[in-house]
Coordinates of C-alpha atoms and ligand atoms in Angstrom, one line a residue:
X1 CA 17.5 -99.2 22.9
X2 CA 16.1 -97.8 19.7
X3 CA 12.4 -97.8 20.3
X4 CA 11.9 -96.6 16.7
X5 CA 12.9 -100.1 15.6
X6 CA 10.6 -101.6 18.2
X7 CA 13.7 -103.0 19.9
X8 CA 14.2 -104.2 23.4
X9 CA 17.7 -104.9 24.8
X10 CA 18.7 -108.5 25.2
X11 CA 18.5 -108.0 29.0
X12 CA 15.1 -106.5 28.8
X13 CA 13.9 -109.4 26.6
X14 CA 15.4 -111.9 29.0
X15 CA 13.9 -110.3 32.1
X16 CA 10.5 -110.0 30.5
X17 CA 10.6 -113.4 28.9
X18 CA 11.6 -115.1 32.2
X19 CA 8.7 -113.3 33.9
X20 CA 6.3 -114.6 31.3
X21 CA 7.7 -118.1 31.6
X22 CA 7.3 -117.9 35.4
X23 CA 3.7 -116.9 35.0
X24 CA 3.1 -119.8 32.7
X25 CA 4.9 -122.3 34.9
X26 CA 2.8 -121.1 37.9
X27 CA -0.3 -121.5 35.8
X28 CA 0.5 -125.0 34.8
X29 CA 1.9 -126.0 38.3
X30 CA -1.0 -124.6 40.3
X31 CA -3.6 -126.5 38.3
X32 CA -6.5 -127.2 40.6
X33 CA -5.6 -124.4 43.1
X34 CA -6.0 -121.6 40.6
X35 CA -9.3 -119.8 40.3
X36 CA -11.4 -120.7 37.3
X37 CA -11.4 -117.1 36.1
X38 CA -14.4 -114.9 35.4
X39 CA -16.5 -113.4 32.7
X40 CA -17.2 -109.9 34.1
X41 CA -19.8 -107.6 32.5
X42 CA -18.9 -105.5 29.6
X43 CA -19.4 -102.4 31.8
X44 CA -16.8 -103.6 34.3
X45 CA -14.3 -104.4 31.6
X46 CA -14.9 -101.1 29.8
X47 CA -14.0 -99.4 33.1
X48 CA -10.8 -101.4 33.5
X49 CA -9.6 -101.7 30.0
X50 CA -10.9 -98.9 27.9
X51 CA -8.3 -96.3 27.0
X52 CA -7.2 -94.2 24.1
X53 CA -4.5 -95.5 21.8
X54 CA -1.4 -94.6 23.7
X55 CA 0.8 -92.2 21.9
X56 CA 3.8 -92.9 24.1
X57 CA 4.8 -96.4 25.3
X58 CA 5.1 -97.6 28.9
X59 CA 7.6 -99.8 30.6
X60 CA 7.0 -103.4 29.5
X61 CA 6.8 -104.6 33.1
X62 CA 4.0 -102.2 33.7
X63 CA 2.1 -103.6 30.7
X64 CA 2.6 -107.1 31.9
X65 CA 1.3 -106.0 35.4
X66 CA -1.8 -104.9 33.7
X67 CA -2.1 -108.2 31.8
X68 CA -1.7 -110.1 35.1
X69 CA -4.2 -107.9 37.0
X70 CA -6.9 -107.1 34.5
X71 CA -6.7 -109.5 31.6
X72 CA -5.8 -113.0 32.8
X73 CA -8.2 -113.1 35.8
X74 CA -11.0 -111.9 33.6
X75 CA -10.9 -114.8 31.2
X76 CA -12.2 -118.3 31.9
X77 CA -9.5 -120.8 32.4
X78 CA -10.8 -123.3 29.9
X79 CA -7.7 -125.4 30.6
X80 CA -8.6 -125.6 34.3
X81 CA -9.0 -129.1 35.7
X82 CA -12.5 -128.2 36.9
X83 CA -13.6 -126.5 33.7
X84 CA -16.2 -129.0 32.4
X85 CA -18.1 -126.8 30.1
X86 CA -18.4 -126.6 26.3
X87 CA -15.3 -128.3 24.8
X88 CA -12.5 -127.6 27.3
X89 CA -9.1 -126.6 26.1
X90 CA -6.6 -128.5 28.2
X91 CA -3.4 -127.6 26.5
X92 CA 0.1 -128.7 27.4
X93 CA 3.3 -126.8 28.2
X94 CA 5.2 -128.3 25.2
X95 CA 2.5 -127.0 22.9
X96 CA 2.8 -123.6 24.5
X97 CA 6.6 -123.5 24.0
X98 CA 6.2 -124.6 20.4
X99 CA 3.8 -121.8 19.7
X100 CA 6.3 -119.4 21.3
X101 CA 9.0 -120.7 18.9
X102 CA 6.7 -120.6 15.9
X103 CA 5.7 -117.0 16.6
X104 CA 9.1 -115.9 17.8
X105 CA 10.8 -117.0 14.6
X106 CA 7.6 -116.0 12.7
X107 CA 7.8 -119.1 10.6
X108 CA 5.8 -118.8 7.4
X109 CA 4.0 -122.1 6.6
X110 CA 2.3 -121.2 3.4
X111 CA 5.0 -122.0 1.0
X112 CA 8.0 -124.4 0.8
X113 CA 10.4 -121.7 -0.2
X114 CA 9.7 -119.8 3.1
X115 CA 9.0 -122.6 5.5
X116 CA 10.4 -125.9 4.1
X117 CA 10.9 -127.7 7.4
X118 CA 7.6 -126.4 8.6
X119 CA 5.9 -127.9 5.6
X120 CA 7.8 -131.1 6.0
X121 CA 6.7 -131.4 9.7
X122 CA 3.1 -130.6 8.7
X123 CA 3.3 -133.4 6.2
X124 CA 4.7 -135.8 8.8
X125 CA 2.1 -134.9 11.5
X126 CA -0.8 -135.0 9.1
X127 CA 0.4 -138.4 8.1
X128 CA 0.5 -139.6 11.7
X129 CA -3.1 -138.5 12.0
X130 CA -4.0 -140.3 8.8
X131 CA -2.4 -143.5 10.0
X132 CA -4.2 -143.3 13.3
X133 CA -7.5 -143.1 11.4
X134 CA -6.5 -145.9 9.1
X135 CA -6.9 -143.7 5.9
X136 CA -5.0 -144.6 2.8
X137 CA -1.7 -143.0 1.6
X138 CA -3.6 -141.0 -1.0
X139 CA -4.9 -138.9 1.9
X140 CA -3.7 -135.4 2.4
X141 CA -4.6 -132.6 4.7
X142 CA -3.6 -129.5 6.6
X143 CA -3.9 -127.7 9.8
X144 CA -6.4 -124.8 10.1
X145 CA -7.3 -122.3 12.7
X146 CA -10.0 -124.7 14.1
X147 CA -12.9 -127.0 13.3
X148 CA -15.0 -124.3 11.6
X149 CA -12.3 -123.7 9.1
X150 CA -11.6 -127.4 8.7
X151 CA -15.3 -128.0 7.9
X152 CA -15.4 -125.2 5.3
X153 CA -12.1 -126.5 3.8
X154 CA -13.4 -130.1 3.5
X155 CA -16.8 -129.0 2.1
X156 CA -15.1 -126.8 -0.5
X157 CA -13.2 -129.9 -1.6
X158 CA -16.5 -131.8 -1.7
X159 CA -18.2 -129.1 -3.7
X160 CA -15.5 -128.9 -6.2
X161 CA -15.0 -132.7 -6.6
X162 CA -18.7 -133.6 -6.7
X163 CA -20.4 -130.5 -8.2
X164 CA -17.6 -128.8 -10.1
X165 CA -18.6 -125.8 -7.9
X166 CA -22.1 -125.5 -9.3
X167 CA -24.4 -125.7 -6.3
X168 CA -27.7 -125.4 -8.2
X169 CA -30.1 -128.0 -6.9
X170 CA -27.4 -129.7 -4.7
X171 CA -28.3 -131.0 -1.3
X172 CA -26.2 -132.0 1.7
X173 CA -27.5 -134.0 4.7
X174 CA -26.6 -134.1 8.4
X175 CA -28.3 -134.9 11.6
X176 CA -30.1 -132.4 13.8
X177 CA -27.2 -132.6 16.2
X178 CA -24.6 -131.2 13.8
X179 CA -22.5 -128.3 14.8
X180 CA -23.5 -124.9 13.3
X181 CA -20.1 -124.5 11.8
X182 CA -21.4 -126.8 9.1
X183 CA -24.4 -124.6 8.3
X184 CA -22.0 -121.6 8.2
X185 CA -19.6 -123.5 6.0
X186 CA -22.3 -124.3 3.4
X187 CA -23.6 -120.8 3.5
X188 CA -20.1 -119.4 2.8
X189 CA -19.8 -121.9 0.0
X190 CA -22.9 -120.5 -1.7
X191 CA -25.6 -123.0 -0.6
X192 CA -28.9 -121.7 0.7
X193 CA -30.1 -122.9 4.1
X194 CA -32.7 -125.2 2.5
X195 CA -29.9 -127.1 0.7
X196 CA -28.8 -128.6 4.0
X197 CA -31.3 -131.2 5.2
X198 CA -31.2 -131.8 8.9
X199 CA -32.4 -135.3 9.2
X200 CA -33.9 -136.1 12.7
X201 CA -31.6 -138.1 14.8
X202 CA -32.5 -141.4 16.5
X203 CA -33.1 -141.9 20.2
X204 CA -29.4 -141.8 20.8
X205 CA -28.9 -138.6 18.9
X206 CA -27.3 -140.3 15.9
X207 CA -28.0 -139.8 12.2
X208 CA -30.4 -142.5 11.2
X209 CA -29.3 -144.1 7.9
X210 CA -32.8 -145.2 7.0
X211 CA -34.2 -141.6 7.5
X212 CA -31.3 -140.4 5.4
X213 CA -32.0 -142.9 2.7
X214 CA -35.6 -141.7 2.5
X215 CA -34.5 -138.1 2.4
X216 CA -32.0 -138.7 -0.4
X217 CA -34.7 -140.7 -2.4
X218 CA -37.2 -137.9 -2.0
X219 CA -34.7 -135.3 -3.2
X220 CA -33.8 -137.4 -6.2
X221 CA -37.4 -137.9 -7.0
X222 CA -37.9 -134.1 -6.9
X223 CA -35.1 -133.6 -9.4
X224 CA -32.5 -132.3 -6.8
X225 CA -28.9 -133.4 -6.6
X226 CA -27.9 -135.1 -3.3
X227 CA -24.1 -134.8 -3.1
X228 CA -22.8 -135.0 0.5
X229 CA -23.5 -136.5 3.9
X230 CA -22.0 -134.8 6.9
X231 CA -21.8 -137.2 9.8
X232 CA -20.6 -136.6 13.3
X233 CA -17.8 -138.4 15.2
X234 CA -18.6 -137.0 18.6
X235 CA -21.4 -134.4 18.6
X236 CA -20.9 -131.3 20.7
X237 CA -24.1 -131.9 22.6
X238 CA -23.7 -135.5 23.8
X239 CA -20.6 -137.0 22.1
X240 CA -22.8 -139.2 19.9
X241 CA -21.0 -140.9 17.0
X242 CA -23.2 -141.4 13.9
X243 CA -23.2 -145.0 12.5
X244 CA -20.2 -144.5 10.3
X245 CA -20.1 -147.9 8.6
X246 CA -23.7 -147.8 7.6
X247 CA -23.4 -144.2 6.4
X248 CA -20.3 -145.1 4.4
X249 CA -22.3 -147.9 2.7
X250 CA -25.0 -145.5 1.9
X251 CA -22.7 -142.9 0.6
X252 CA -21.0 -145.5 -1.6
X253 CA -24.4 -146.7 -2.9
X254 CA -25.7 -143.2 -3.6
X255 CA -22.4 -141.8 -4.8
X256 CA -22.3 -139.2 -2.0
X257 CA -19.2 -137.5 -0.5
X258 CA -18.9 -138.6 3.2
X259 CA -17.6 -135.8 5.4
X260 CA -17.2 -136.5 9.0
X261 CA -17.1 -133.7 11.6
X262 CA -14.8 -135.3 14.2
X263 CA -13.6 -131.9 15.4
X264 CA -14.1 -132.9 18.9
X265 CA -14.3 -136.7 18.9
X266 CA -12.0 -137.9 16.1
X267 CA -8.7 -137.2 18.0
X268 CA -9.8 -140.0 20.4
X269 CA -9.0 -142.5 17.7
X270 CA -5.5 -142.4 19.3
X271 CA -6.7 -144.6 22.2
X272 CA -8.5 -147.9 22.4
X273 CA -11.9 -146.7 23.6
X274 CA -11.9 -144.0 20.9
X275 CA -10.9 -146.5 18.2
X276 CA -13.8 -148.8 19.1
X277 CA -16.3 -146.0 19.0
X278 CA -15.0 -144.6 15.7
X279 CA -15.3 -147.8 13.7
X280 CA -15.7 -146.8 10.1
X281 CA -13.7 -143.6 10.3
X282 CA -11.3 -145.1 7.8
X283 CA -14.0 -144.8 5.1
X284 CA -14.5 -141.1 5.1
X285 CA -13.9 -138.8 2.1
X286 CA -13.0 -136.0 4.4
X287 CA -12.6 -135.6 8.1
X288 CA -12.4 -132.7 10.5
X289 CA -10.2 -133.5 13.6
X290 CA -9.0 -130.8 15.9
X291 CA -5.8 -131.1 17.9
X292 CA -6.9 -128.0 20.0
X293 CA -9.8 -130.0 21.3
X294 CA -8.8 -133.5 22.4
X295 CA -5.1 -133.6 21.6
X296 CA -4.2 -131.0 24.2
X297 CA -2.9 -128.2 22.0
X298 CA -3.1 -124.5 22.6
X299 CA -5.6 -122.8 20.3
X300 CA -5.6 -122.5 17.2
X301 CA -5.0 -125.9 15.5
X302 CA -7.8 -127.6 13.7
X303 CA -7.2 -130.3 11.1
X304 CA -8.7 -131.5 7.9
X305 CA -7.9 -134.8 6.1
X306 CA -9.1 -135.5 2.6
X307 CA -9.0 -139.1 1.3
X308 CA -7.8 -138.0 -2.1
X309 CA -5.4 -135.1 -1.5
X310 CA -5.8 -134.0 -5.2
X311 CA -9.4 -132.9 -4.4
X312 CA -8.1 -130.4 -1.9
X313 CA -5.5 -129.1 -4.3
X314 CA -7.9 -128.8 -7.2
X315 CA -10.4 -126.9 -5.0
X316 CA -7.9 -124.4 -3.7
X317 CA -4.9 -124.0 -6.1
X318 CA -4.6 -120.7 -7.9
X319 CA -1.6 -119.2 -9.6
X320 CA -0.5 -115.6 -8.9
X321 CA 2.3 -113.8 -10.6
X322 CA 3.7 -112.6 -7.2
X323 CA 4.1 -116.2 -6.1
X324 CA 6.0 -117.5 -9.1
X325 CA 9.1 -118.1 -7.0
X326 CA 7.1 -120.1 -4.5
X327 CA 6.0 -122.9 -6.9
X328 CA 9.0 -125.1 -6.3
X329 CA 9.5 -128.8 -7.2
X330 CA 6.5 -131.0 -7.6
X331 CA 7.1 -132.7 -4.2
X332 CA 7.8 -129.5 -2.4
X333 CA 4.4 -128.8 -0.9
X334 CA 3.0 -125.3 -0.6
X335 CA 0.3 -125.7 2.0
X336 CA -1.3 -122.4 0.8
X337 CA -2.4 -124.4 -2.3
X338 CA -4.4 -126.8 -0.2
X339 CA -6.6 -124.4 1.9
X340 CA -7.8 -120.9 2.4
X341 CA -4.8 -119.2 4.0
X342 CA -1.7 -118.0 2.3
X343 CA 0.1 -116.7 5.3
X344 CA -0.1 -119.5 7.9
X345 CA 1.5 -119.9 11.2
X346 CA 3.6 -123.0 12.0
X347 CA 0.8 -124.9 13.8
X348 CA 2.1 -128.3 13.2
X349 CA 5.1 -127.7 15.4
X350 CA 3.1 -127.9 18.6
X351 CA 1.5 -131.2 17.8
X352 CA 4.8 -132.6 16.5
X353 CA 6.7 -131.5 19.7
X354 CA 3.9 -132.9 21.9
X355 CA 4.0 -136.3 20.2
X356 CA 7.8 -136.3 20.3
X357 CA 8.0 -135.4 24.0
X358 CA 5.2 -137.6 25.3
X359 CA 4.9 -140.3 22.7
X360 CA 1.7 -141.6 21.3
X361 CA 1.3 -143.8 24.4
X362 CA 1.1 -141.0 26.9
X363 CA -1.2 -138.9 24.8
X364 CA -3.5 -141.9 24.3
X365 CA -3.6 -142.4 28.1
X366 CA -4.4 -138.7 28.6
X367 CA -7.4 -139.2 26.2
X368 CA -8.5 -142.4 27.9
X369 CA -8.6 -140.4 31.2
X370 CA -11.3 -138.2 29.6
X371 CA -13.4 -141.3 28.8
X372 CA -12.9 -142.6 32.3
X373 CA -13.8 -139.3 34.0
X374 CA -17.1 -139.1 32.1
X375 CA -17.8 -142.8 32.9
X376 CA -17.0 -142.0 36.6
X377 CA -19.3 -139.0 36.5
X378 CA -22.1 -141.1 35.1
X379 CA -21.7 -143.8 37.8
X380 CA -21.8 -141.1 40.5
X381 CA -24.9 -139.6 39.1
X382 CA -26.6 -143.0 38.8
X383 CA -26.0 -143.7 42.5
X384 CA -28.2 -140.6 43.4
X385 CA -31.9 -141.2 43.3
X386 CA -33.0 -137.8 42.1
X387 CA -30.5 -137.6 39.2
X388 CA -31.2 -138.9 35.8
X389 CA -28.5 -139.6 33.2
X390 CA -30.0 -138.3 29.9
X391 CA -27.2 -139.6 27.7
X392 CA -24.5 -141.9 29.0
X393 CA -20.8 -141.2 29.0
X394 CA -19.7 -141.3 25.4
X395 CA -16.7 -139.5 24.0
X396 CA -16.1 -137.9 27.3
X397 CA -19.5 -136.3 27.7
X398 CA -22.3 -137.0 30.0
X399 CA -25.7 -135.2 30.1
X400 CA -28.1 -135.3 33.0
X401 CA -30.9 -133.7 35.0
X402 CA -32.0 -133.6 38.5
X403 CA -35.6 -134.8 38.5
X404 CA -37.1 -134.8 42.0
X405 CA -40.1 -137.2 42.2
X406 CA -43.4 -135.6 41.3
X407 CA -41.9 -132.4 39.8
X408 CA -43.5 -131.4 36.5
X409 CA -41.1 -131.0 33.6
X410 CA -41.3 -127.2 33.6
X411 CA -40.1 -127.1 37.2
X412 CA -37.3 -129.5 36.4
X413 CA -36.3 -127.2 33.5
X414 CA -36.1 -124.2 35.8
X415 CA -34.1 -126.2 38.3
X416 CA -31.7 -127.3 35.6
X417 CA -31.0 -123.7 34.6
X418 CA -30.6 -122.6 38.1
X419 CA -28.2 -125.4 39.0
X420 CA -25.9 -124.3 36.1
X421 CA -25.9 -120.7 37.0
X422 CA -25.5 -121.3 40.8
X423 CA -22.7 -123.8 40.2
X424 CA -20.9 -121.4 37.9
X425 CA -21.4 -118.4 40.2
X426 CA -20.0 -120.4 43.0
X427 CA -16.7 -120.7 41.0
X428 CA -15.6 -124.1 42.2
X429 CA -16.2 -125.7 38.9
X430 CA -17.7 -124.7 35.5
X431 CA -20.2 -126.6 33.5
X432 CA -22.8 -125.8 30.9
X433 CA -26.2 -126.8 29.8
X434 CA -27.5 -127.8 26.4
X435 CA -30.9 -128.6 25.0
X436 CA -32.0 -132.1 24.1
X437 CA -35.5 -132.8 22.7
X438 CA -36.4 -129.2 23.6
X439 CA -35.5 -129.6 27.3
X440 CA -32.4 -128.2 29.1
X441 CA -29.9 -130.7 30.4
X442 CA -26.7 -130.4 32.4
X443 CA -23.6 -131.4 30.5
X444 CA -20.2 -132.4 31.8
X445 CA -17.2 -132.7 29.5
X446 CA -14.3 -133.8 31.8
X447 CA -11.6 -134.3 29.2
X448 CA -8.8 -132.5 31.0
X449 CA -6.2 -135.2 31.9
X450 CA -5.2 -133.1 34.9
X451 CA -8.7 -133.4 36.5
X452 CA -8.7 -135.5 39.7
X453 CA -11.3 -138.1 40.4
X454 CA -12.0 -136.3 43.7
X455 CA -12.8 -133.1 41.9
X456 CA -15.5 -134.8 39.9
X457 CA -17.0 -136.2 43.0
X458 CA -16.9 -132.8 44.7
X459 CA -18.5 -131.2 41.7
X460 CA -21.4 -133.6 41.8
X461 CA -21.7 -133.3 45.6
X462 CA -21.7 -129.6 45.2
X463 CA -24.5 -129.8 42.6
X464 CA -26.5 -131.9 45.0
X465 CA -25.9 -129.3 47.8
X466 CA -27.0 -126.5 45.5
X467 CA -30.1 -128.4 44.6
X468 CA -30.9 -128.8 48.3
X469 CA -30.4 -125.1 48.9
X470 CA -32.5 -124.1 45.8
X471 CA -35.5 -126.2 46.9
X472 CA -35.4 -124.6 50.3
X473 CA -35.3 -121.1 48.8
X474 CA -38.6 -119.4 48.5
Ligands
PLP501 C1 -18.3 -131.1 16.5 C2 -17.7 -129.7 16.3 N1 -17.5 -129.3 15.1 C3 -17.0 -128.1 14.8 C4 -16.6 -127.2 15.9 C5 -16.0 -125.9 15.6 O1 -14.7 -125.9 15.9 P1 -13.9 -124.5 16.2 O2 -14.5 -123.9 17.4 O3 -12.5 -125.0 16.4 O4 -14.0 -123.7 15.0 C6 -16.8 -127.6 17.2 C7 -16.5 -126.8 18.3 O5 -16.7 -127.1 19.5 C8 -17.4 -128.9 17.4 O6 -17.6 -129.4 18.7

């Protein structure tokens, strides 16, 4: 085979491809039995993986061996059924195959002329999400690399529509629980940090509409220009959902753009529990909603919906002479005119194929399982005298502490941190901590539909055993 054309023979491609498929099938089929993976030190990985740019190639099988030996085991399996940290990434095999097809055919999803069917499928899938959220037909949107890009895309539309891109004196509002991607988005869009007001959240970590009203009034009185509220539909810390109907009323009354960051939580609108908790989501001006979080897609697929699609197009459309052929008919959508990227991969395919293969019903049940697991974890914790639930299961997240009687807060803080590191070192399950009201708390996010109830029980038993061992230690 002509390596100068970067060719492999059909036989080589098949052999290698089958080996990769076997690896993936074992990964999906082994589920719980697989190790959770590791995050070795930089030093260790330098030793294993540092090398000069190879001048000559190696047999592809040998390269795959290296991936198997040194790459895959040294990454955390965020799709593992006992990975409960951060926002897990429980993807599905259909999504994986779709990504393989999208990259194998290298489908260009920026313009209609290059990727007509890709654009059509993106339109269809965005419309499915729109319908799930109860948004009107004027809504448009697109898939992005993730929630951070979705937030910046939505806020660029807000800036253009509300401020004509002049940020002088403009102020946006969010709760103190808002994801930092919002701060970054506004910074990229030319706002100074003091143009984002972090309004203190209420005792359930939700944006408080009356505190927001006061902040808006104070800014107006000072001659500033309030323009946007950024609410949460599922905070990363606790899964809290801000009171969307009240915030929508306020946004209407004050003529503010309502952006909702539902990167993590909004996909749960697909099931009954999610729908109940997301009441008011149909009133947003823009929404971030990531299929690579709670719709079981491989990274990277975030999503943004904008109630009036024209706002997206007005914010992003530019004409370039080298794209004259790409303009097309009015109804032939060029997604590159609705967001930041020109060259875009065919992200919609994975979500489309997932919905087609499993149907809304099974995807919804898979999401419901995440709610149930978090509720189960909460019940198990409440049964144990030393354990305190800090925030109840909401949106598939529960936060808690172990608070032995008579222990001062500082000692409980230390115990919390040690529980997390001991649990993760042990390698049976992975969870993370976060900070609420200045104190560390343990956090479980069991949204993987392949998690077994027994694993949750074992994880909590294990935490209790670790706590016992820690208090015996000198
Ligand atoms: C609420 C929320 N918004 C935004 C983001 C950023 O999304 P991404 O990591 O896909 O860029 C996250 C990530 O966890 C999130 O939880």
